[in-house]
Short mmCIF file of C-alpha atoms and ligand atoms in Angstrom, two decimals:
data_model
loop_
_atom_site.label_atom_id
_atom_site.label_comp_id
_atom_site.label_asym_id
_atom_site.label_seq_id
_atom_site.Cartn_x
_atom_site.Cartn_y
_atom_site.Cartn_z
CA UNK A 6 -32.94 -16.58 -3.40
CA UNK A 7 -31.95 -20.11 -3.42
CA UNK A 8 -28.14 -20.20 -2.72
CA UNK A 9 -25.65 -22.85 -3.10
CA UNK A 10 -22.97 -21.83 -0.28
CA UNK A 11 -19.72 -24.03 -0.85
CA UNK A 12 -17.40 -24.03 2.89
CA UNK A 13 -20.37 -23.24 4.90
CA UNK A 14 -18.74 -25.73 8.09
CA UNK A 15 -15.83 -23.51 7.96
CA UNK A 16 -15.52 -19.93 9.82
CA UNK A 17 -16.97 -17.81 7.60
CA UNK A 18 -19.17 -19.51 5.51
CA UNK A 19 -20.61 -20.63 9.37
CA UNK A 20 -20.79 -17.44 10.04
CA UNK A 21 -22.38 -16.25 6.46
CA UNK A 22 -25.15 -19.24 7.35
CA UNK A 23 -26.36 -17.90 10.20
CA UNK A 24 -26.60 -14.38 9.18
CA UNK A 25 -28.21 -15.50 5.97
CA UNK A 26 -30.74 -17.87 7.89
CA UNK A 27 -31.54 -14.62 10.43
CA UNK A 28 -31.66 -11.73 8.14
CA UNK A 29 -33.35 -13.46 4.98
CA UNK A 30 -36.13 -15.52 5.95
CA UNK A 31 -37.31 -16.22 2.09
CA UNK A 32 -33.78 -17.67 0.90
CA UNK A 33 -32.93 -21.31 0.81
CA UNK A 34 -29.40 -22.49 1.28
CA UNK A 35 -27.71 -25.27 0.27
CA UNK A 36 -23.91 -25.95 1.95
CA UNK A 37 -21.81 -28.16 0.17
CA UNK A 38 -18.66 -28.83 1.96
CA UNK A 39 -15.89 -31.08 1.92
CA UNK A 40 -15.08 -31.18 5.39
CA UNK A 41 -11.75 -31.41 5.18
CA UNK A 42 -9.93 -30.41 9.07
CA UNK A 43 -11.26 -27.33 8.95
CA UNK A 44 -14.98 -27.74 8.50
CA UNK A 45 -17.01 -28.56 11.09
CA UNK A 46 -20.51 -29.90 11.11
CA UNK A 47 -21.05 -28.72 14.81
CA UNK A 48 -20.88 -25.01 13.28
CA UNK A 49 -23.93 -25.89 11.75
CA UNK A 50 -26.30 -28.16 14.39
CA UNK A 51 -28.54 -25.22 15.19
CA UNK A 52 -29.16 -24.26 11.64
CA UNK A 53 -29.91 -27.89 11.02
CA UNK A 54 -32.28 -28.46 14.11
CA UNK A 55 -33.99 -25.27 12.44
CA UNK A 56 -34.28 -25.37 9.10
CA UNK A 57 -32.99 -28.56 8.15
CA UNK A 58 -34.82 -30.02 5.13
CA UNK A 59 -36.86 -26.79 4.48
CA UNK A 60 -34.56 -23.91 4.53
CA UNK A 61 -31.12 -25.91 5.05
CA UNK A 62 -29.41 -28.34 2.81
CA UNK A 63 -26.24 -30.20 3.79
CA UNK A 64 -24.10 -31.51 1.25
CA UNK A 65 -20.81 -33.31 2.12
CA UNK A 66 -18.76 -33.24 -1.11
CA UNK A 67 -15.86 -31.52 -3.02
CA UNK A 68 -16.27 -27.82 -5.18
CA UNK A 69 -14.19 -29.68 -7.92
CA UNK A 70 -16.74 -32.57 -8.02
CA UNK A 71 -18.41 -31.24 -12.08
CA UNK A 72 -21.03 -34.16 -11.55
CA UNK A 73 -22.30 -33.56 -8.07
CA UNK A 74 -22.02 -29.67 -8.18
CA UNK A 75 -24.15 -29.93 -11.45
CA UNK A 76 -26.54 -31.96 -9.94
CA UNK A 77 -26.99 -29.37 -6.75
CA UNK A 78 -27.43 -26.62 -8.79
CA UNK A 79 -30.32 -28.53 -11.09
CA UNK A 80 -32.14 -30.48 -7.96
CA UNK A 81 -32.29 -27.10 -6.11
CA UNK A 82 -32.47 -24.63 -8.95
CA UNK A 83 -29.80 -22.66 -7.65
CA UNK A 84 -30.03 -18.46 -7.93
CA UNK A 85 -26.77 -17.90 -6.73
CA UNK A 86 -23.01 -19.61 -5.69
CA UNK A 87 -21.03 -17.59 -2.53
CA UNK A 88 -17.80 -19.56 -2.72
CA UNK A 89 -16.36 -19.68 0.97
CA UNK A 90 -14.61 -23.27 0.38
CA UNK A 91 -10.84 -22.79 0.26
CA UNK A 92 -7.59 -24.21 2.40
CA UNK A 93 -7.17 -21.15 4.16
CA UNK A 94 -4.31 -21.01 6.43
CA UNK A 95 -0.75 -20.05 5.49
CA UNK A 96 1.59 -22.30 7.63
CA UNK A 97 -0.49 -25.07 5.85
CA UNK A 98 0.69 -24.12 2.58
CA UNK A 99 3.91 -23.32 3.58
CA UNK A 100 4.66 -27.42 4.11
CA UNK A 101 2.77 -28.49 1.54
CA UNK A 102 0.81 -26.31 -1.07
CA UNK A 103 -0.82 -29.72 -3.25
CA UNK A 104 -4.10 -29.09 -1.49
CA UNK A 105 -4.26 -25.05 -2.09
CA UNK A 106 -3.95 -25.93 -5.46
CA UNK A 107 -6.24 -28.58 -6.05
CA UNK A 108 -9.43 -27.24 -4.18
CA UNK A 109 -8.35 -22.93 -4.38
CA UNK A 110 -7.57 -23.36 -8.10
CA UNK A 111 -8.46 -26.61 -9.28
CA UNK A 112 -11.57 -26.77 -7.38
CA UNK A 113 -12.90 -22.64 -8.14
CA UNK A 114 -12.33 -23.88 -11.84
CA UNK A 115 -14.44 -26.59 -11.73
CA UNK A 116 -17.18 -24.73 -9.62
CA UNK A 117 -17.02 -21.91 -12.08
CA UNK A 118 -17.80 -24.24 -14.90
CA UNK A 119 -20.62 -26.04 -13.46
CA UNK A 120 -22.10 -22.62 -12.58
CA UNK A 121 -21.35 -21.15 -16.15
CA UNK A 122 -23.33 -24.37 -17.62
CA UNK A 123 -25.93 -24.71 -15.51
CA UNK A 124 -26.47 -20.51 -15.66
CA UNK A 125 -26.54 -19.32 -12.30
CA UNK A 126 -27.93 -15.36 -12.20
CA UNK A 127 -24.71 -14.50 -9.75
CA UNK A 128 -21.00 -16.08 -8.40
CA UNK A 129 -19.64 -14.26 -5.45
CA UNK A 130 -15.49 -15.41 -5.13
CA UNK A 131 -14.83 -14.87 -1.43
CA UNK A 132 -10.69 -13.52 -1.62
CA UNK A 133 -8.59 -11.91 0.57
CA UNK A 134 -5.94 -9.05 0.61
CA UNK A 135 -3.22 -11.00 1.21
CA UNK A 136 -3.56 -11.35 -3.17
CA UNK A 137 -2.21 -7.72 -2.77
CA UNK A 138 1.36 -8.92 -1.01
CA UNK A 139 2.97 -6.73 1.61
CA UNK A 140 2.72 -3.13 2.19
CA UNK A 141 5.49 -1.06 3.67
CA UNK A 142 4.44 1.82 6.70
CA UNK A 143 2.29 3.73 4.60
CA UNK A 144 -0.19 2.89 2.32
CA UNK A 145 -3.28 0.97 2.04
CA UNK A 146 -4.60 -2.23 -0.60
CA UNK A 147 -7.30 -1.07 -3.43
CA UNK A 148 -8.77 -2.88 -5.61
CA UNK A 149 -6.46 -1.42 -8.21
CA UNK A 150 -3.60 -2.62 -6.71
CA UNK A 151 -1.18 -4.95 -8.24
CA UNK A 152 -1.61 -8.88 -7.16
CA UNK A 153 1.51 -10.27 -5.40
CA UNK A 154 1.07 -12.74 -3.66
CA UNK A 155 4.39 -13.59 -1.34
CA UNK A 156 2.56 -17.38 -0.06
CA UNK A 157 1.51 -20.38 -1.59
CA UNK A 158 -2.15 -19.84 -0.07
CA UNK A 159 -2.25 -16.44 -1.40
CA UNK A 160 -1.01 -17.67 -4.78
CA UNK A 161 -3.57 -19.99 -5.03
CA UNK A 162 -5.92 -17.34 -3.89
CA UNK A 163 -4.75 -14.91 -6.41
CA UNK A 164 -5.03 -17.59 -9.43
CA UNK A 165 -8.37 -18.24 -8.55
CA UNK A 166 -9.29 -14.52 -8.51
CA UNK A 167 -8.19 -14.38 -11.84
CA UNK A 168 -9.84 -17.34 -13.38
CA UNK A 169 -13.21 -15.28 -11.56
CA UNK A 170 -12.16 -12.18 -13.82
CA UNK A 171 -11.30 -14.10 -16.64
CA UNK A 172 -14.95 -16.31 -16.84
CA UNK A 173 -16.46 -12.34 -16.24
CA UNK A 174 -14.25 -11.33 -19.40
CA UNK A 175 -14.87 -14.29 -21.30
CA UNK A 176 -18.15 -15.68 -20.68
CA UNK A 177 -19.69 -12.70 -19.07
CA UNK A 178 -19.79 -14.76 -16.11
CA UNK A 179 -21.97 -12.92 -13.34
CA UNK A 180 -18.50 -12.57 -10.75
CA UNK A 181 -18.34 -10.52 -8.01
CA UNK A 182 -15.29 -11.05 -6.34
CA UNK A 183 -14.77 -9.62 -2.58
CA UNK A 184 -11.59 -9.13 -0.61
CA UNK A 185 -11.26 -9.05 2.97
CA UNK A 186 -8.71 -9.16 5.38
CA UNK A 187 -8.21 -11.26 8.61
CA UNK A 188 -11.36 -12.37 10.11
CA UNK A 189 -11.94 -13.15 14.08
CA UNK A 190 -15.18 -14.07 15.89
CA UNK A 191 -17.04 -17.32 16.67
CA UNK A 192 -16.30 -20.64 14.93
CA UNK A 193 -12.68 -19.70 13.98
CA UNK A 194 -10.56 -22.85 14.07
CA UNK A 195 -7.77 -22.42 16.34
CA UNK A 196 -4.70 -22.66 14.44
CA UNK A 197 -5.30 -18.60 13.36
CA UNK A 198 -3.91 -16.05 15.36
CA UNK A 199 -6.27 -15.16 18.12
CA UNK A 200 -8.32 -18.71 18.51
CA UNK A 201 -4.66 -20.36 19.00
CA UNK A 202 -3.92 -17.52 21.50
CA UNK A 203 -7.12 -17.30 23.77
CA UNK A 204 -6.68 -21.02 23.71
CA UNK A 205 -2.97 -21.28 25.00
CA UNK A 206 -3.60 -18.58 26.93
CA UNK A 207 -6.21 -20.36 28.70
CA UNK A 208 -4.28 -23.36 29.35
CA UNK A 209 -1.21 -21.55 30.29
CA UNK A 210 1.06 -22.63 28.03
CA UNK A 211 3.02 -19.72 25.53
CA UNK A 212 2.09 -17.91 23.29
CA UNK A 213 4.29 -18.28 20.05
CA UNK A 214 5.02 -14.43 18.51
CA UNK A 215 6.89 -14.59 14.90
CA UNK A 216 9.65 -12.72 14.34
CA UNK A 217 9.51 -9.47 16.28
CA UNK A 218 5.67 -9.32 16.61
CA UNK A 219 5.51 -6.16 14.95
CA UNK A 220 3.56 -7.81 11.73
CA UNK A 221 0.55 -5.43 11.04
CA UNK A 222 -3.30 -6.86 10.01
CA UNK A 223 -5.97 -5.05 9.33
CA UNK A 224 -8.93 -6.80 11.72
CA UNK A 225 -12.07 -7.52 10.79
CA UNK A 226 -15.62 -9.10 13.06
CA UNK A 227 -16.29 -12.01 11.21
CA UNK A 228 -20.21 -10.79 11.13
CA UNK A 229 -19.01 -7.43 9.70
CA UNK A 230 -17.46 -9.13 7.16
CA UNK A 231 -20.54 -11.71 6.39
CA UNK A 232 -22.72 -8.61 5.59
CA UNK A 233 -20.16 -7.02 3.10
CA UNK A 234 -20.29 -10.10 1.36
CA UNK A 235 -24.07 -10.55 1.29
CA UNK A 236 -24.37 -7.02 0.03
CA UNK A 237 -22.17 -8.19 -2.90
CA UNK A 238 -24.20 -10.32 -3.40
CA UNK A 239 -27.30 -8.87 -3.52
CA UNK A 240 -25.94 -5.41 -5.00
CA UNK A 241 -22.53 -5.92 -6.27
CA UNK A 242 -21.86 -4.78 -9.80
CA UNK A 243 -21.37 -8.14 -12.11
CA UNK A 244 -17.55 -8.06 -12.57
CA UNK A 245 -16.66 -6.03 -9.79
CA UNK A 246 -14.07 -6.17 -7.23
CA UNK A 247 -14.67 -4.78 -3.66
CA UNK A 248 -12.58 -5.05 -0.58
CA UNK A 249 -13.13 -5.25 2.85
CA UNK A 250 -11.91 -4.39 6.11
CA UNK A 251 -12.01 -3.55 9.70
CA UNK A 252 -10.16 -0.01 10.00
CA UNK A 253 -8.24 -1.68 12.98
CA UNK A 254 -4.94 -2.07 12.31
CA UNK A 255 -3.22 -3.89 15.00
CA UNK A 256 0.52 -4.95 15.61
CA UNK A 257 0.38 -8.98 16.35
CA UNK A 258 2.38 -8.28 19.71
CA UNK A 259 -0.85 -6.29 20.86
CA UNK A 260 -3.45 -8.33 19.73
CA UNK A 261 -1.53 -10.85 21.62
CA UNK A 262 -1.43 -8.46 25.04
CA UNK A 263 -5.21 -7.64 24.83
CA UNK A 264 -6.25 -11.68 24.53
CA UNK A 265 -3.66 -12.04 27.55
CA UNK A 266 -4.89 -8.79 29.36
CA UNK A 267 -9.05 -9.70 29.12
CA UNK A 268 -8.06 -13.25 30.84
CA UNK A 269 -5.92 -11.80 33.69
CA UNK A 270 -2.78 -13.78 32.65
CA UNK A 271 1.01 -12.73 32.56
CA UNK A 272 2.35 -11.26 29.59
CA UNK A 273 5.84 -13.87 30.67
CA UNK A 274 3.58 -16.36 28.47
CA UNK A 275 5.01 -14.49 25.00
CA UNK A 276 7.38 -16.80 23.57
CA UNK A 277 9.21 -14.87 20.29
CA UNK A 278 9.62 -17.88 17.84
CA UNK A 279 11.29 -18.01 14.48
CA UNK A 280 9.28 -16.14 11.63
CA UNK A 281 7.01 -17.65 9.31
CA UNK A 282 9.16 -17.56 5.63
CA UNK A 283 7.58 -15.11 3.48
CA UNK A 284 5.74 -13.41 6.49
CA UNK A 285 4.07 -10.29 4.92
CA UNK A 286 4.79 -7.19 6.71
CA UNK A 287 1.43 -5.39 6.58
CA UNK A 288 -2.05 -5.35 5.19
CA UNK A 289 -4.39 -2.35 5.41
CA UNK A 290 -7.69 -2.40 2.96
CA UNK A 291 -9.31 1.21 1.59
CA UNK A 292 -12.63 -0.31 1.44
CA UNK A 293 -14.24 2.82 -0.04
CA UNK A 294 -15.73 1.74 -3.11
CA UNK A 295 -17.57 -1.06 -0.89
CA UNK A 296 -18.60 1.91 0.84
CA UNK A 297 -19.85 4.26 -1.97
CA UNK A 298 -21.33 1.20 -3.67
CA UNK A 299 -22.89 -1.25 -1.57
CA UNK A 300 -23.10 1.08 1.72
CA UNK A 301 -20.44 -1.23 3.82
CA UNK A 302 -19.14 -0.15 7.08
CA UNK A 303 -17.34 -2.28 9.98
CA UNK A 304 -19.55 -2.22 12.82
CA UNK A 305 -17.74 -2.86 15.55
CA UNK A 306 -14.15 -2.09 16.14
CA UNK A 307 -11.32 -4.37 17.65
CA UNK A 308 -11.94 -3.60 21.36
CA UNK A 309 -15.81 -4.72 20.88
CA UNK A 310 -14.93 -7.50 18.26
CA UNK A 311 -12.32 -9.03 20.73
CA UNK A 312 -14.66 -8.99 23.62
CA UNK A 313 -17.71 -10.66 22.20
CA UNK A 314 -14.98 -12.87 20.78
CA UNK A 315 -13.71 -14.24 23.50
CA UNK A 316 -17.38 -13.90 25.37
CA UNK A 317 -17.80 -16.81 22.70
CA UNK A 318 -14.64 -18.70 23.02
CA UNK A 319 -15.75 -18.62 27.39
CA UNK A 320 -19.29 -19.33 26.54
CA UNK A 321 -18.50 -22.49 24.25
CA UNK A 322 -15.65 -23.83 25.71
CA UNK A 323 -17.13 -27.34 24.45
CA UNK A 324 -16.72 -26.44 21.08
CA UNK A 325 -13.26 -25.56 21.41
CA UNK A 326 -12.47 -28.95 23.62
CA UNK A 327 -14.15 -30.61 20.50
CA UNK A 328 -12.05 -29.02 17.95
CA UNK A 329 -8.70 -29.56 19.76
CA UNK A 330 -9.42 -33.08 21.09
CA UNK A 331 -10.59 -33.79 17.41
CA UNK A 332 -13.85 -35.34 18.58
CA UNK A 333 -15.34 -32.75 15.82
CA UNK A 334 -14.49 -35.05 13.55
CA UNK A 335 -16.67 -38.21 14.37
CA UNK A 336 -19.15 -35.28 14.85
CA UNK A 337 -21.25 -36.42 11.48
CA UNK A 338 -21.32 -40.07 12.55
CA UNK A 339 -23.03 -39.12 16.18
CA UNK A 340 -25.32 -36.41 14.63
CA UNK A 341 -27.19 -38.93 12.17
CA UNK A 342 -26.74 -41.73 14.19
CA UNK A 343 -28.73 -40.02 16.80
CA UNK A 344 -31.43 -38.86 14.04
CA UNK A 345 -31.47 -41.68 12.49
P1 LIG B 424 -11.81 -22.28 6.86
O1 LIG B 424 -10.52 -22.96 6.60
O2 LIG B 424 -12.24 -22.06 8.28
O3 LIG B 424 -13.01 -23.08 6.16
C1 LIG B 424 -12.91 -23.58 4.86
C2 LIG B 424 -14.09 -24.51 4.63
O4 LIG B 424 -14.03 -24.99 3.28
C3 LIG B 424 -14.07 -25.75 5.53
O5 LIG B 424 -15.36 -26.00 6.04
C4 LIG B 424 -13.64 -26.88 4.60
O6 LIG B 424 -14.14 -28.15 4.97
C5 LIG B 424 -14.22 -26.40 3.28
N1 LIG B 424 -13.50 -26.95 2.11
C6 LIG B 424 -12.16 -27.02 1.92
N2 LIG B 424 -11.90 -27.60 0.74
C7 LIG B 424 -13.09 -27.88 0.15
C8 LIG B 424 -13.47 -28.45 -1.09
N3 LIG B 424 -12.57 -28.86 -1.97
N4 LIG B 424 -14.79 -28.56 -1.37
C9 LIG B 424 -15.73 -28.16 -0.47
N5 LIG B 424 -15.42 -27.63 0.72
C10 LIG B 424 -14.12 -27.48 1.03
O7 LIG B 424 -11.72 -20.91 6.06
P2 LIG B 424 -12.35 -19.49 6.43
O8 LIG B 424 -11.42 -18.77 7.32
O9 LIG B 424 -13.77 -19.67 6.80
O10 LIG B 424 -12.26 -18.78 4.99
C11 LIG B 424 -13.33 -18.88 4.06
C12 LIG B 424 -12.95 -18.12 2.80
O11 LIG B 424 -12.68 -16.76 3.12
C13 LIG B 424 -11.68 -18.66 2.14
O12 LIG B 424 -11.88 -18.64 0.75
C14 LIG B 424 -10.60 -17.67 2.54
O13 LIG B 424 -9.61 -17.59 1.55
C15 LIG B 424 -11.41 -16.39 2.64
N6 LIG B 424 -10.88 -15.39 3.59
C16 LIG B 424 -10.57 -15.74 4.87
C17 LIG B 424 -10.11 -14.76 5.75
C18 LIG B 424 -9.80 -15.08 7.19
O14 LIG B 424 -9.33 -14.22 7.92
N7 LIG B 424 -10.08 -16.28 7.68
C19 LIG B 424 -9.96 -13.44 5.31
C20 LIG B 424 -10.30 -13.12 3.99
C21 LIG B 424 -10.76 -14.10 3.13
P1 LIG B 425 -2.92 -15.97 10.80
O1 LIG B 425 -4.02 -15.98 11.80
O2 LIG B 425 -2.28 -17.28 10.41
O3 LIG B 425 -3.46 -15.18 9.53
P2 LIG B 425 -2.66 -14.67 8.21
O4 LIG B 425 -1.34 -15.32 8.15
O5 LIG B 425 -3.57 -15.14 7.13
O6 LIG B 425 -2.59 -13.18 8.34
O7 LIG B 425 -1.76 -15.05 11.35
C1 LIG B 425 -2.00 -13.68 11.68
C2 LIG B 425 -0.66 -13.06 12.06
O8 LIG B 425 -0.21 -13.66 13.27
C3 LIG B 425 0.41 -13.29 11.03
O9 LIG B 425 1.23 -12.13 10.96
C4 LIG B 425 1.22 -14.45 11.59
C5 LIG B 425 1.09 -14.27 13.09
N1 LIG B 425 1.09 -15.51 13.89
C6 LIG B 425 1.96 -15.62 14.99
O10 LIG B 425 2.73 -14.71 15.31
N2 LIG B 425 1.93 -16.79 15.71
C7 LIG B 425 1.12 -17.82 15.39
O11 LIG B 425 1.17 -18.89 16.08
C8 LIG B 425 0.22 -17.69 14.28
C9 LIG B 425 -0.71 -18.81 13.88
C10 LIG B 425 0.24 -16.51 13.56
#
C-alpha cells in the first residue's frame, strides 16, 4: 500500500512509522507533518537514513492545507490516509483551545475532503476515549457509548469523529475510526504523564500529582497500540468504530511510585498540586469487538510496558536533552544542512 501518514514526527504516528517500515516491507509511506512543538524530525532520522526517497517521504506541511494534501495524494497515488496529526495534550487546550480547533476539526475537515476528491480506497481517524467523558468506579467505554467530552481537546476530538461518521454516512467515505486510550513508550514528548515524570524524577526535582492522584487511565504500549491501528487498517470494516486499550488500569499516584521505584528515588519527590479543571475521573476501554474483529490483543502489560519504557528514556537520554533544551527544533535545519 502506498500510505499518506499525517503526524508521523509525533509519538504515535513515530511509532506507527517504524512498525509500518518493519512489518510491511512492500508499503510506501508518505509523512506529512506540520511540526508544530510536538513533532519531531529526530523521531524519524533512522527511517530517513533507510528508506528515505524510496520507501520514506517527508512532507513538512499542514492537514488543512486542500492544495498541498491534494497534490500528495496525486504525486504519490495514495492507497490509504492514517490520520495521527492532532494537538494532543489537555493542559494545552485548557489555556487556549484556537489550535485544537483549527488543525483537530478544521484541519480533519479539510483532510477528509481532499481524500473524498482525490478517492482514496481507506481513511483511518486515529481518536481516543477520552470522546467517551468520565466513568464512575464501575464500568467500561464501548463503542456504543455516548460522546461527552468534559475538555476542549476531547471536544475537538469528538467533532472530528463525527465529521469521520458523517463523510461515511454521506459520501460513503471509506472511515474507520479507532479509539485508544493513553499511550506510553518511546518518542513520547514529555509534557504527558510518565515522560514528564521519569524526567523530573531523574533530575530530582517533584513530581506534580493533581488533585488526590487517584485519577484512573487505562494504559496502553504505544507499539500495542500501533498494531491495532494497522489492523484497522488493513481489516477494519468501512464505517466502523473500534477501541483500544491496555487492560491496565492504573491510579496516577502508582504509575507515579513505579517510575520513582525503577530509578531508586524517594517517593518525598510527590508534590500534590491543584487539579487540572475538568479532570476526568476514569477511563477503561472494552476493546472486544477489536478483538472479535480484527484479532487485537495488548501484548505487554504495564509492568513490561514501563520497563522497556524507561529502558528507552535511559538508553536515549540525548533525545530527551534535545526535546527539553529545545535543540529539536533547529533539528531540520542541521539534518539537511548536513545532507545537503
Ligand atoms: P503528538 O502531540 O505527540 O503528535 C502530534 C503530531 O501531529 C506532531 O508531530 C505534530 O507536529 C503533528 N501536527 C499537529 N498539527 C498538525 C497539522 N495541522 N498538520 C500536520 N501535522 C500536525 O500526539 P500523539 O500522542 O502522537 O497522538 C497522535 C494521535 O493519537 C492524536 O490524534 C491523538 O488524539 C491520538 N491519541 C493519542 C493518545 C495518547 O495517549 N497520546 C491516545 C489515544 C489517541
Ligand atoms: P496526560 O498524560 O496529560 O494524559 P490525559 O490527560 O490525556 O489522560 O495525563 C494523564 C493523567 O495524569 C491525567 O489524569 C492527568 C495526570 N497528570 C498529573 O497528575 N500531573 C501532570 O503533571 C500531568 C501532565 C498529568
Amino acid at each position: 500500500m502506498r500510505l499518506l501518514v499525517t503526524g508521523g514526527c509525533g509519538f504515535i504516528g513515530a511509532n506507527y512509522i517504524h512498525l509500518v517500515m518493519r512489518e510491511q516491507p512492500e508499503d510506501v509511506i508518505v509523512n506529512l507533518d506540520k511540526l508544530t512543538y510536538a513533532g519531531n524530525p529526530e523521531n524519524m532520522v533512522d527511517i530517513e537514513r533507510e528508506f528515505g526517497g524510496e520507501r520514506y517521504f517527508f512532507v513538512q506541511g499542514d492537514i488543512g492545507n486542500v492544495e498541498l494534501v491534494s497534490h500528495i495524494l496525486r504525486t504519490h497515488k495514495i492507497d490509504a490516509v492514517v490520520n495521527f496529526a492532532a494537538e494532543s495534550h489537555v493542559d494545552r487546550s485548557i489555556d487556549d483551545c484556537s489550535p485544537f480547533i483549527e488543525t483537530n476539526v478544521v484541519g480533519t475537515k479539510n483532510l477528509l475532503e481532499a481524500s473524498r476528491k482525490y478517492g482514496v480506497d481507506r481513511f483511518v481517524h486515529v481518536s481516543t476515549d477520552e470522546v467517551y467523558g468520565t466513568l464512575g468506579e464501575d464500568g467500561q467505554f464501548s463503542e456504543e457509548s455516548p460522546l461527552a467530552p468534559n475538555s476542549p481537546y476531547s471536544a475537538s476530538k469528538a467533532s472530528s469523529d463525527m465529521l469521520c461518521r458523517a463523510f461515511f454516512e454521506t459520501h460513503d467515505f471509506p472511515v474507520v475510526i479507532t479509539r485508544c486510550s493513553n499511550n506510553y513508550g518511546p518518542y513520547q514528548f514529555p509534557e504527558k504523564l510518565i515522560p514528564l515524570m521519569y524526567s523530573k524524577a531523574k533530575g530530582g526535582e517533584s513530581l506534580p500529582v493533581y488533585g488526590d492522584g487517584q485519577n484512573v487511565r487505562d494504559w496502553i504500549y504505544v507499539a500495542d497500540h500501533c498494531r491495532g491501528v494497522d489492523l484497522a487498517l488493513r481489516k477494519g470494516r468501512l464505517g466502523a468504530v473500534y477501541n483500544f486499550g491496555g487492560a491496565a488500569e492504573m491510579k496516577n499516584i502508582d504509575v507515579v511510585k513505579t517510575i520513582l521505584s525503577a530509578l531508586g528515588k524517594s517517593e518525598d519527590l510527590i508534590t500534590y498540586v491543584k487539579d487540572r479543571p475538568g479532570h476526568d475521573r476514569r477511563y477503561a476501554m472494552n476493546f472486544d469487538l477489536a478483538a472479535k474483529e480484527l484479532g487485537f490483543a495488548p501484548s505487554l502489560n504495564f509492568a513490561a510496558g514501563i520497563q522497556e519504557t524507561i529502558d528507552w528514556y535511559e538508553q536515549n537520554s540525548a533525545w530527551l536533552e534535545g526535546v527539553e533544551s529545545g535543540a529539536y527544533r533547529s533539528f531540520m535545519n542541521r539534518w539537511y544542512g548536513e545532507r545537503s
